PDB file of C-alpha atoms and ligand atoms in Angstrom:
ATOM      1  CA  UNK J   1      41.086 -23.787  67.821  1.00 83.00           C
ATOM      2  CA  UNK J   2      43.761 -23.254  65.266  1.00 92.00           C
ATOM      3  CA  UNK J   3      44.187 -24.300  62.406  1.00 95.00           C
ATOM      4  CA  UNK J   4      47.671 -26.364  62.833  1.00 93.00           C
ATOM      5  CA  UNK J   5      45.675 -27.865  66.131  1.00 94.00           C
ATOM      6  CA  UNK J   6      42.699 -29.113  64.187  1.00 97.00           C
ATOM      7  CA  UNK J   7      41.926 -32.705  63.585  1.00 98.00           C
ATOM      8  CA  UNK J   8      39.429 -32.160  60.441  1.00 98.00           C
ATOM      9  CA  UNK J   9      39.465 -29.042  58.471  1.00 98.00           C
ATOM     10  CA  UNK J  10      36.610 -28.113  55.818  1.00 98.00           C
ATOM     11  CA  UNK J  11      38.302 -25.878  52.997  1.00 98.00           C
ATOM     12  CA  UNK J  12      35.536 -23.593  51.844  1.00 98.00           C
ATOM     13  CA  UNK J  13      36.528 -21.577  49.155  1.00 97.00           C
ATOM     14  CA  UNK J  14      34.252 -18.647  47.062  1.00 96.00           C
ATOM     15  CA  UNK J  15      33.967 -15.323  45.591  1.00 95.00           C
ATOM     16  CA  UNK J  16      31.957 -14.089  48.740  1.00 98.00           C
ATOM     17  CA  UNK J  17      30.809 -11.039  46.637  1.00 97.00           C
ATOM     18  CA  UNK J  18      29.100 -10.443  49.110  1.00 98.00           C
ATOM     19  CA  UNK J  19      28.615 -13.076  51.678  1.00 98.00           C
ATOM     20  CA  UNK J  20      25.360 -14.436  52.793  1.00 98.00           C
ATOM     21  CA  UNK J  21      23.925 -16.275  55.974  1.00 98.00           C
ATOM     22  CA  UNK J  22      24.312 -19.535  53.489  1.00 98.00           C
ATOM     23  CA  UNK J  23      28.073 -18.785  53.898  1.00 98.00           C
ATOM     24  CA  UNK J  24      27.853 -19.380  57.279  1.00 98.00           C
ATOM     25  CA  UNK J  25      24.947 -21.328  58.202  1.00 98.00           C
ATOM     26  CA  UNK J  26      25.424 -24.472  56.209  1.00 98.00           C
ATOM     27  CA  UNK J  27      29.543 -24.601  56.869  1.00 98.00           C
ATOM     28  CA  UNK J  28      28.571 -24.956  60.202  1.00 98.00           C
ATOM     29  CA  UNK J  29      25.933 -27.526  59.699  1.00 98.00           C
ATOM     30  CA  UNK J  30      28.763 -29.089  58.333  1.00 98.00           C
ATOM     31  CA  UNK J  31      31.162 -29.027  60.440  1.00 98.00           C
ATOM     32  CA  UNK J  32      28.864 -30.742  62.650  1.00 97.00           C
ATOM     33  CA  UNK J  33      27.491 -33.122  60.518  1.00 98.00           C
ATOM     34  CA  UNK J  34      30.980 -34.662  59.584  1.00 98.00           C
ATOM     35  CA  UNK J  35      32.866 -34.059  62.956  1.00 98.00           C
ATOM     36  CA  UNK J  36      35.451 -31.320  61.450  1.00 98.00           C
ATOM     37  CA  UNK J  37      36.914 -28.778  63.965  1.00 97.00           C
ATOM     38  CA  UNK J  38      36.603 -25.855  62.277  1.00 98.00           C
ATOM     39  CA  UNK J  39      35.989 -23.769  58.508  1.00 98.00           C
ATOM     40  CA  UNK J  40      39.042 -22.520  56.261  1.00 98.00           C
ATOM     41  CA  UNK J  41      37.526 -19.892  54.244  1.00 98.00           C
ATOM     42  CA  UNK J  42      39.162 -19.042  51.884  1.00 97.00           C
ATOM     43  CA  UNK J  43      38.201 -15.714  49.172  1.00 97.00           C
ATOM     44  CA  UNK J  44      39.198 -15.922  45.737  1.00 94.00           C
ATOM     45  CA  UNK J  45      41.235 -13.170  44.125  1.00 92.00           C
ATOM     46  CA  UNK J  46      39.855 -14.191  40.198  1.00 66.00           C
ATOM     47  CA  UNK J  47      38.039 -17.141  40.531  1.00 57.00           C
ATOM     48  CA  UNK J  48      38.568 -19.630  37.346  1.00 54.00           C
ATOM     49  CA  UNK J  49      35.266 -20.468  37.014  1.00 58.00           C
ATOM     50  CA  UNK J  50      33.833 -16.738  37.080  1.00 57.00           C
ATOM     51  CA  UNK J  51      36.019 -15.174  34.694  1.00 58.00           C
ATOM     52  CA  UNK J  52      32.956 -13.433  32.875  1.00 63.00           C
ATOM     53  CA  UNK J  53      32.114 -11.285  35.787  1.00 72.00           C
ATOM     54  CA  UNK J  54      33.747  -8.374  37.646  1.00 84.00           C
ATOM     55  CA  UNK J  55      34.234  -9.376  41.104  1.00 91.00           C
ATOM     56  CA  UNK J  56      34.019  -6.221  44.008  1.00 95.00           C
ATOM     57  CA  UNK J  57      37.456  -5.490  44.855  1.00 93.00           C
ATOM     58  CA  UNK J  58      39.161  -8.440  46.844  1.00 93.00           C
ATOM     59  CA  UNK J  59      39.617  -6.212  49.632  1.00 94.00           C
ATOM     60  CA  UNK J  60      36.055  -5.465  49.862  1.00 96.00           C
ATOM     61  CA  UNK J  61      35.378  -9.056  49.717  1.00 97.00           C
ATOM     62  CA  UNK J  62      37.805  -9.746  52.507  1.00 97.00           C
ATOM     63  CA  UNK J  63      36.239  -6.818  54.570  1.00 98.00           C
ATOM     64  CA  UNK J  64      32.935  -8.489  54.498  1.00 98.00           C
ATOM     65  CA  UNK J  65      33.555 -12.058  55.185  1.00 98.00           C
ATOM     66  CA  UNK J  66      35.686 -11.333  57.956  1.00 98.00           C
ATOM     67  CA  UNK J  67      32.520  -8.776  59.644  1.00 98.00           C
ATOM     68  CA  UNK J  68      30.427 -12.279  58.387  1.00 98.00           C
ATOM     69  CA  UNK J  69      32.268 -14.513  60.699  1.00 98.00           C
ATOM     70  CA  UNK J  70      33.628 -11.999  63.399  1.00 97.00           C
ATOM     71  CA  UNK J  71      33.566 -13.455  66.775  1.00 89.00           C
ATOM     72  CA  UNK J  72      32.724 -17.053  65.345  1.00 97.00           C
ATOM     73  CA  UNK J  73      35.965 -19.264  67.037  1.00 95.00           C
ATOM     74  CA  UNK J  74      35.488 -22.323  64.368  1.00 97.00           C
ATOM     75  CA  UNK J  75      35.731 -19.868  61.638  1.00 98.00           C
ATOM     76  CA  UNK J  76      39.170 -18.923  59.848  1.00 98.00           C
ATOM     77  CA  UNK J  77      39.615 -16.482  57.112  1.00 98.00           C
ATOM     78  CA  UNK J  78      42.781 -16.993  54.828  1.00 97.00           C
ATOM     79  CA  UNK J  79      43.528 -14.946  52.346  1.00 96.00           C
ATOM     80  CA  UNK J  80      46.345 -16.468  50.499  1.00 94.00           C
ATOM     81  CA  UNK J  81      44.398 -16.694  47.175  1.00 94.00           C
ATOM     82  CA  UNK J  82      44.211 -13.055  47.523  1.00 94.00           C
ATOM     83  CA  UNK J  83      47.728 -12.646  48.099  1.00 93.00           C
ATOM     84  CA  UNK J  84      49.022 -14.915  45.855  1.00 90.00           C
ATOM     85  CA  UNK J  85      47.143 -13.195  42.977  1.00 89.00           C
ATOM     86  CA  UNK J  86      48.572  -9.773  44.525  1.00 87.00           C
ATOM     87  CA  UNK J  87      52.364 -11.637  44.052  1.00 87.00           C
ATOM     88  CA  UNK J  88      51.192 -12.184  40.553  1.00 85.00           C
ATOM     89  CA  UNK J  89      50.001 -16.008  40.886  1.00 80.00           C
ATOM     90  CA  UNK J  90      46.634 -15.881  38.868  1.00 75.00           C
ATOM     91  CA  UNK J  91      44.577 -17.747  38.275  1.00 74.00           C
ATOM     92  CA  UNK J  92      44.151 -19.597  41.768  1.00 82.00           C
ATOM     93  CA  UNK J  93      43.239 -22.824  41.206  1.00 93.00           C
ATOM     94  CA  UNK J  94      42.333 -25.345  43.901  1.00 96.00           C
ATOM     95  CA  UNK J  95      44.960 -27.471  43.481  1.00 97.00           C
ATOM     96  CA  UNK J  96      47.669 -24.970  44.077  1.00 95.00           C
ATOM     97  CA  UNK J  97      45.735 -23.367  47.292  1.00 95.00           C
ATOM     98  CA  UNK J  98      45.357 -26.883  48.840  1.00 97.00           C
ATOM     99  CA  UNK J  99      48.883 -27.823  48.570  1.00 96.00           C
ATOM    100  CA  UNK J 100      49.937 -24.756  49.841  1.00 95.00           C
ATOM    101  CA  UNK J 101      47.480 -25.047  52.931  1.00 96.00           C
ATOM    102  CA  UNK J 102      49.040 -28.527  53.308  1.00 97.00           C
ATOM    103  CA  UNK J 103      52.539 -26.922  53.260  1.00 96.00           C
ATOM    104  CA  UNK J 104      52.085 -24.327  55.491  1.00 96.00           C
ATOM    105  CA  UNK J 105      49.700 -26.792  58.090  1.00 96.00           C
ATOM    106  CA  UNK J 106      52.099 -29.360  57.591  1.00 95.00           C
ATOM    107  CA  UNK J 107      50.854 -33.934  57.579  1.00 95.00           C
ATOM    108  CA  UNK J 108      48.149 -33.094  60.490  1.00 95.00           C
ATOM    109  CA  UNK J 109      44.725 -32.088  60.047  1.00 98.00           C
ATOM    110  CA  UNK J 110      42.913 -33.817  57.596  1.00 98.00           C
ATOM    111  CA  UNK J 111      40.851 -31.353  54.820  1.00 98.00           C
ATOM    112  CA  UNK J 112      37.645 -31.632  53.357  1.00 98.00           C
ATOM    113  CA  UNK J 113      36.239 -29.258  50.613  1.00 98.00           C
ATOM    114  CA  UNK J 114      33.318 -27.848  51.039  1.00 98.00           C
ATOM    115  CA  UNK J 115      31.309 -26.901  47.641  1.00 98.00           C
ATOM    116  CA  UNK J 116      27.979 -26.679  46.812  1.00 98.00           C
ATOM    117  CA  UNK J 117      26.138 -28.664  44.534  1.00 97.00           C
ATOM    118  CA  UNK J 118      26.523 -26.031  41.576  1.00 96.00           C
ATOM    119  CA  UNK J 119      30.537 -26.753  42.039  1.00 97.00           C
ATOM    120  CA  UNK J 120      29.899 -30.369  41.720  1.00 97.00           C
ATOM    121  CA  UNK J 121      27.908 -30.300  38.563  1.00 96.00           C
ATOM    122  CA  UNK J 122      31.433 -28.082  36.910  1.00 95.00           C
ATOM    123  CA  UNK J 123      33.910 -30.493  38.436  1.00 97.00           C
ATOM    124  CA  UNK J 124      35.703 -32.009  36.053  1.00 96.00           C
ATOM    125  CA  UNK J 125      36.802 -28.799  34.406  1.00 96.00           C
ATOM    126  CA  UNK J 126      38.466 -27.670  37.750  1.00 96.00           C
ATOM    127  CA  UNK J 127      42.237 -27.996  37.151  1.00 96.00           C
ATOM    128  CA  UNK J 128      43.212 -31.429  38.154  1.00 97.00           C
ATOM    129  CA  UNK J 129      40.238 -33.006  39.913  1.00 97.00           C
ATOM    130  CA  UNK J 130      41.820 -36.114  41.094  1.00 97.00           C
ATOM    131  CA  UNK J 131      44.593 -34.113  42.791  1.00 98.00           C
ATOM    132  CA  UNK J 132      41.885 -32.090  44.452  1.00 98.00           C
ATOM    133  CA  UNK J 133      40.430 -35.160  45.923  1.00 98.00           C
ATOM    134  CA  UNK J 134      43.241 -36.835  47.182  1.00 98.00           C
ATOM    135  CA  UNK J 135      44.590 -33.608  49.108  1.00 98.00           C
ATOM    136  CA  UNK J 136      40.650 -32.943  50.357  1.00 98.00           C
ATOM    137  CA  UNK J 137      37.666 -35.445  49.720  1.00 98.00           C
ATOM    138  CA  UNK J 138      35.035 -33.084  49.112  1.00 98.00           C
ATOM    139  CA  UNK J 139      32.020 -32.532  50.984  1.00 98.00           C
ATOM    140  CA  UNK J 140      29.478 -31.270  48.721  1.00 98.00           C
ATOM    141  CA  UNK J 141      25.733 -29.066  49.677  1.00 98.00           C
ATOM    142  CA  UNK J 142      22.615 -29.885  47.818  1.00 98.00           C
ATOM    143  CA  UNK J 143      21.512 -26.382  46.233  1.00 97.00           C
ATOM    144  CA  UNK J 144      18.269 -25.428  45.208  1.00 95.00           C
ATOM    145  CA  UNK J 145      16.670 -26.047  42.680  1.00 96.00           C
ATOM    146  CA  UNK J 146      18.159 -29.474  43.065  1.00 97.00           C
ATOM    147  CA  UNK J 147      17.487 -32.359  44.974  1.00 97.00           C
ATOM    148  CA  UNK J 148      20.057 -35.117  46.038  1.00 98.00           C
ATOM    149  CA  UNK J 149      18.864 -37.412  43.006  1.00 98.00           C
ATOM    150  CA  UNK J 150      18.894 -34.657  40.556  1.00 98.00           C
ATOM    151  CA  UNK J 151      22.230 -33.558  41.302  1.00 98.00           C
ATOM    152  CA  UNK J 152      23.794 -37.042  41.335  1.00 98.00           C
ATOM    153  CA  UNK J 153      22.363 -37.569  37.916  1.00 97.00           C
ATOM    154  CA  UNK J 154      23.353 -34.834  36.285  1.00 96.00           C
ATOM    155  CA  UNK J 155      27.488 -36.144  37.513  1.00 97.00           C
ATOM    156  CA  UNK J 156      30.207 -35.173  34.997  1.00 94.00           C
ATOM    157  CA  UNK J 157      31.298 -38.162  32.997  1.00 94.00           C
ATOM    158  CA  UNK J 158      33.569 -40.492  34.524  1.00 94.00           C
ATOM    159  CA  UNK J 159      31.830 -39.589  38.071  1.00 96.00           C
ATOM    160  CA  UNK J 160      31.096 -42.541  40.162  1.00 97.00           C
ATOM    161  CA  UNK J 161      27.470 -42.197  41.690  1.00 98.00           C
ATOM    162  CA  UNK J 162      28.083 -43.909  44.692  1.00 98.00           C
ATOM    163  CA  UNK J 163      31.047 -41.891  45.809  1.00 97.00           C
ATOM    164  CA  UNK J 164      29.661 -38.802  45.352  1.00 98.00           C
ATOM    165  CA  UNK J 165      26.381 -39.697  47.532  1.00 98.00           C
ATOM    166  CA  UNK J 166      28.435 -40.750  50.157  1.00 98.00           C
ATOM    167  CA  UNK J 167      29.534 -36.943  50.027  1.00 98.00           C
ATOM    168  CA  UNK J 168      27.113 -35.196  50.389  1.00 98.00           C
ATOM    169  CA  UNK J 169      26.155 -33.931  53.146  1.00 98.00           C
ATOM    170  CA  UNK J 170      22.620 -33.696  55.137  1.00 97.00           C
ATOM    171  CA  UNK J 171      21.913 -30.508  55.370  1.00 98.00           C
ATOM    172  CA  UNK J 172      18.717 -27.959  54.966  1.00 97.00           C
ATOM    173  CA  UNK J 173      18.610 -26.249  51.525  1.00 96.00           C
ATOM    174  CA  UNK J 174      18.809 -22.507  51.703  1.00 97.00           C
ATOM    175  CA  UNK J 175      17.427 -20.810  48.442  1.00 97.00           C
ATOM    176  CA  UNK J 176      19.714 -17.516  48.941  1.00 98.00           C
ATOM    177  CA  UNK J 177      23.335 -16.707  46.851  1.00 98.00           C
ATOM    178  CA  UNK J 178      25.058 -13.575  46.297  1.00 98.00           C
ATOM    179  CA  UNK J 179      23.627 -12.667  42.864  1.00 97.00           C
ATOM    180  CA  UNK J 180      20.152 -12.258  44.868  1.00 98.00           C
ATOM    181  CA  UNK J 181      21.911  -9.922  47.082  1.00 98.00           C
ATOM    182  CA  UNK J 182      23.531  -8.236  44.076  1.00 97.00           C
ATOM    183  CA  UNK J 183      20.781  -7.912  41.894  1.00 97.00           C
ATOM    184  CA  UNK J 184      18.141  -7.492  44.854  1.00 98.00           C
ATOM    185  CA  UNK J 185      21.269  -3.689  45.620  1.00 98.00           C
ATOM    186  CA  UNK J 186      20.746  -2.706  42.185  1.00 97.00           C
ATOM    187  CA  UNK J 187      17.080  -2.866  42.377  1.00 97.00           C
ATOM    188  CA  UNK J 188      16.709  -0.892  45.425  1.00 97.00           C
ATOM    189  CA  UNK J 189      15.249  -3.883  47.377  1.00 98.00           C
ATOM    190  CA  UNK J 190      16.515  -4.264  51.119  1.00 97.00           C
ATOM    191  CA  UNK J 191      19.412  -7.591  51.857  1.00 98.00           C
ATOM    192  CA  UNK J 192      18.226  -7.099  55.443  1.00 96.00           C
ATOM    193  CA  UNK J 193      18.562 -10.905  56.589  1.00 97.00           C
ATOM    194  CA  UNK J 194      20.150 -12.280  53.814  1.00 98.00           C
ATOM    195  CA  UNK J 195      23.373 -11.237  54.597  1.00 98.00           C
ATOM    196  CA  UNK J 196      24.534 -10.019  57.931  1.00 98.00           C
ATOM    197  CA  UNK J 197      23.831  -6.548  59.038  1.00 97.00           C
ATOM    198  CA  UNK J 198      27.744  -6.055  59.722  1.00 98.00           C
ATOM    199  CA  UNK J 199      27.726  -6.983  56.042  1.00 98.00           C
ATOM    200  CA  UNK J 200      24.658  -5.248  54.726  1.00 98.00           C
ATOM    201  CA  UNK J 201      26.070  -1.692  56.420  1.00 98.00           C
ATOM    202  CA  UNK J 202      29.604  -2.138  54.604  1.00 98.00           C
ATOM    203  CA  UNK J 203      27.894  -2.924  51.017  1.00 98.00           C
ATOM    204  CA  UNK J 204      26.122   0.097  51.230  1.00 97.00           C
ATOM    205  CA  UNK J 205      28.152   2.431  52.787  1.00 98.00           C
ATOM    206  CA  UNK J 206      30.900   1.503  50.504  1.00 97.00           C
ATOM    207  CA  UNK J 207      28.019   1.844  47.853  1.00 97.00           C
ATOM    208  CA  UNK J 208      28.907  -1.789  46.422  1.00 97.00           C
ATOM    209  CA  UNK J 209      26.572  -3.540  43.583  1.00 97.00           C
ATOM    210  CA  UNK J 210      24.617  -0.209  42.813  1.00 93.00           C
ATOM    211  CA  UNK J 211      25.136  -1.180  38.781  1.00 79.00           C
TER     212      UNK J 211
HETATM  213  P1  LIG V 301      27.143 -16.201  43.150  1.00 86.02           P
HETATM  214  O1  LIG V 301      25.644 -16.073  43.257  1.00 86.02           O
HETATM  215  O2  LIG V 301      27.872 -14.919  42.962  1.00 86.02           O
HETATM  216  O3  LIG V 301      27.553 -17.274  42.164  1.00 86.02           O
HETATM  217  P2  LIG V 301      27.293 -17.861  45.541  1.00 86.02           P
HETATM  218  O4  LIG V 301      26.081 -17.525  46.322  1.00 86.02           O
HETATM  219  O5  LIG V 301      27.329 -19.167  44.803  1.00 86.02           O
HETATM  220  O6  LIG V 301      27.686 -16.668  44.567  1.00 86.02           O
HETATM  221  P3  LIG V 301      30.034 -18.235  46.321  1.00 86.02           P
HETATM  222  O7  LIG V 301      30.888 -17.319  47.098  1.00 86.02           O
HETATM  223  O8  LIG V 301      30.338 -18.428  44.894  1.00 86.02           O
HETATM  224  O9  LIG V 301      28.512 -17.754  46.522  1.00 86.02           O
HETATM  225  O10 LIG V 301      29.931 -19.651  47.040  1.00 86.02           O
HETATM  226  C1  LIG V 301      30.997 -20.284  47.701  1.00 86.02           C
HETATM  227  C2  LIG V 301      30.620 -21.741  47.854  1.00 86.02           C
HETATM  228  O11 LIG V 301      29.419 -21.876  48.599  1.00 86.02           O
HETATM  229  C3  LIG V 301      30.366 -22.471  46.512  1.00 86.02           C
HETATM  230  O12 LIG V 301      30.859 -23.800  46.624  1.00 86.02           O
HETATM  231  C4  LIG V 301      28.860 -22.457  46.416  1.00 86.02           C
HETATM  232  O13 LIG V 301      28.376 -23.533  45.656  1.00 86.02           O
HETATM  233  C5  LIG V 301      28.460 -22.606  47.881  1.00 86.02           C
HETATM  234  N1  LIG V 301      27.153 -22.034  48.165  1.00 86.02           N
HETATM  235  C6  LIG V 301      26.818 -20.718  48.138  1.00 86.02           C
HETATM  236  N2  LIG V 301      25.530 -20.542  48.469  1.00 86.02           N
HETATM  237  C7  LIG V 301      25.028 -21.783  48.716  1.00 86.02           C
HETATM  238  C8  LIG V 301      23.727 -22.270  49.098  1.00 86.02           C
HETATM  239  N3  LIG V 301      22.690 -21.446  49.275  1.00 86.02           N
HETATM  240  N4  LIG V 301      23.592 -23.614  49.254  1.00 86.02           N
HETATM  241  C9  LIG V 301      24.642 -24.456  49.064  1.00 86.02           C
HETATM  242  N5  LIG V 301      25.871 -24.056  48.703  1.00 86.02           N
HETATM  243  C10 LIG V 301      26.067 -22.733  48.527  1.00 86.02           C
END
């Protein structure tokens, strides 16, 4: 379905360096679980919250999600963080890529961010929180090594308890992320299953993460 068409739209933004099965397993889980119509992913050029570590080349990053959700119809990728940053708009906050997605989708679908649980836990120094909620409530993944409880007591300040249980969603936990897949590269150790092979041939025929 396309995007302008959808009812419910989950935002899912990331570095995707590289993608893993978690990147496309649980969005869909998702989708289901709160009745959206389909997954906006959407790559970061320079992520704000990564700044300490050298991201693969956007382009590479862009190469492999799109082989990660090839031939999946609920799955969109966008890259307008990527081309904003290439038009010289860095850093790309959340704010700024949801109001543009509103823009260009116009009053229709309804959005919903997807984050995991990690993302939660650093949510009050995204660039204006409350904004981000109001354009898309978020819909947040329990990550190893938390539970539920765990993560909703370790809330930023300020966060109210009861509306962030009411957004999270039920989902399995899936112990994989891409600094596995990075450092498992570096170490020699096969990805095979982690990641998709579509994924797994491009990292290492483009000879990604060796260190
Ligand atoms: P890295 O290990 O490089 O930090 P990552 O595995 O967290 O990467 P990202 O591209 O940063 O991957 O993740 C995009 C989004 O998906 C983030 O909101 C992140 O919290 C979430 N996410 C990634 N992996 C998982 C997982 N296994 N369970 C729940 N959420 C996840």
């Amino acid at each position: 379905m396309e995007l302008h068409d959808c009812r419910r739209i989950l935002v899912f933004g990331g570095s995707f360096d590289p993608p893993h099965i978690g990147h496309v397993v649980l969005p869909m889980l998702a989708m289901e679980a709160i009745d959206a119509d389909a997954v906006a992913y959407i790559p970061a050029a320079s992520p704000p919250h990564k700044p300490d570590r050298e991201l693969a080349p956007a382009a590479d990053r862009l190469a492999m999600l799109q082989r990660a959700v090839a031939d999946l119809g609920f799955a969109h990728v966008l890259s307008l963080e990527i081309d904003r940053a290439e038009q010289g708009i860095v850093p790309g906050y959340t704010v700024d890529t949801l109001e543009a997605l509103r823009n260009e989708l116009g009053p229709g679908p309804e959005f919903r961010l997807l984050i995991g649980g990690d993302m939660l836990r650093c949510f009050d120094t995204w660039r204006q929180p409350e904004r981000v909620i109001e354009f898309a409530e978020p819909a947040v993944m329990v990550r190893p090594p938390d539970t539920s409880e765990s993560l909703l007591s370790a809330l930023p300040d300020g966060f109210e308890v009861a509306d962030w249980r009411s957004r999270l969603v039920p989902l399995p936990q899936l112990d994989i992320s891409a600094t596995m897949i990075r450092e498992r590269v570096r170490s020699g150790l096969p990805i095979r299953g982690l990641t998709f092979d579509s994924v797994e041939d491009y990292v290492f025929d483009q000879g990604l993460y060796r260190g």
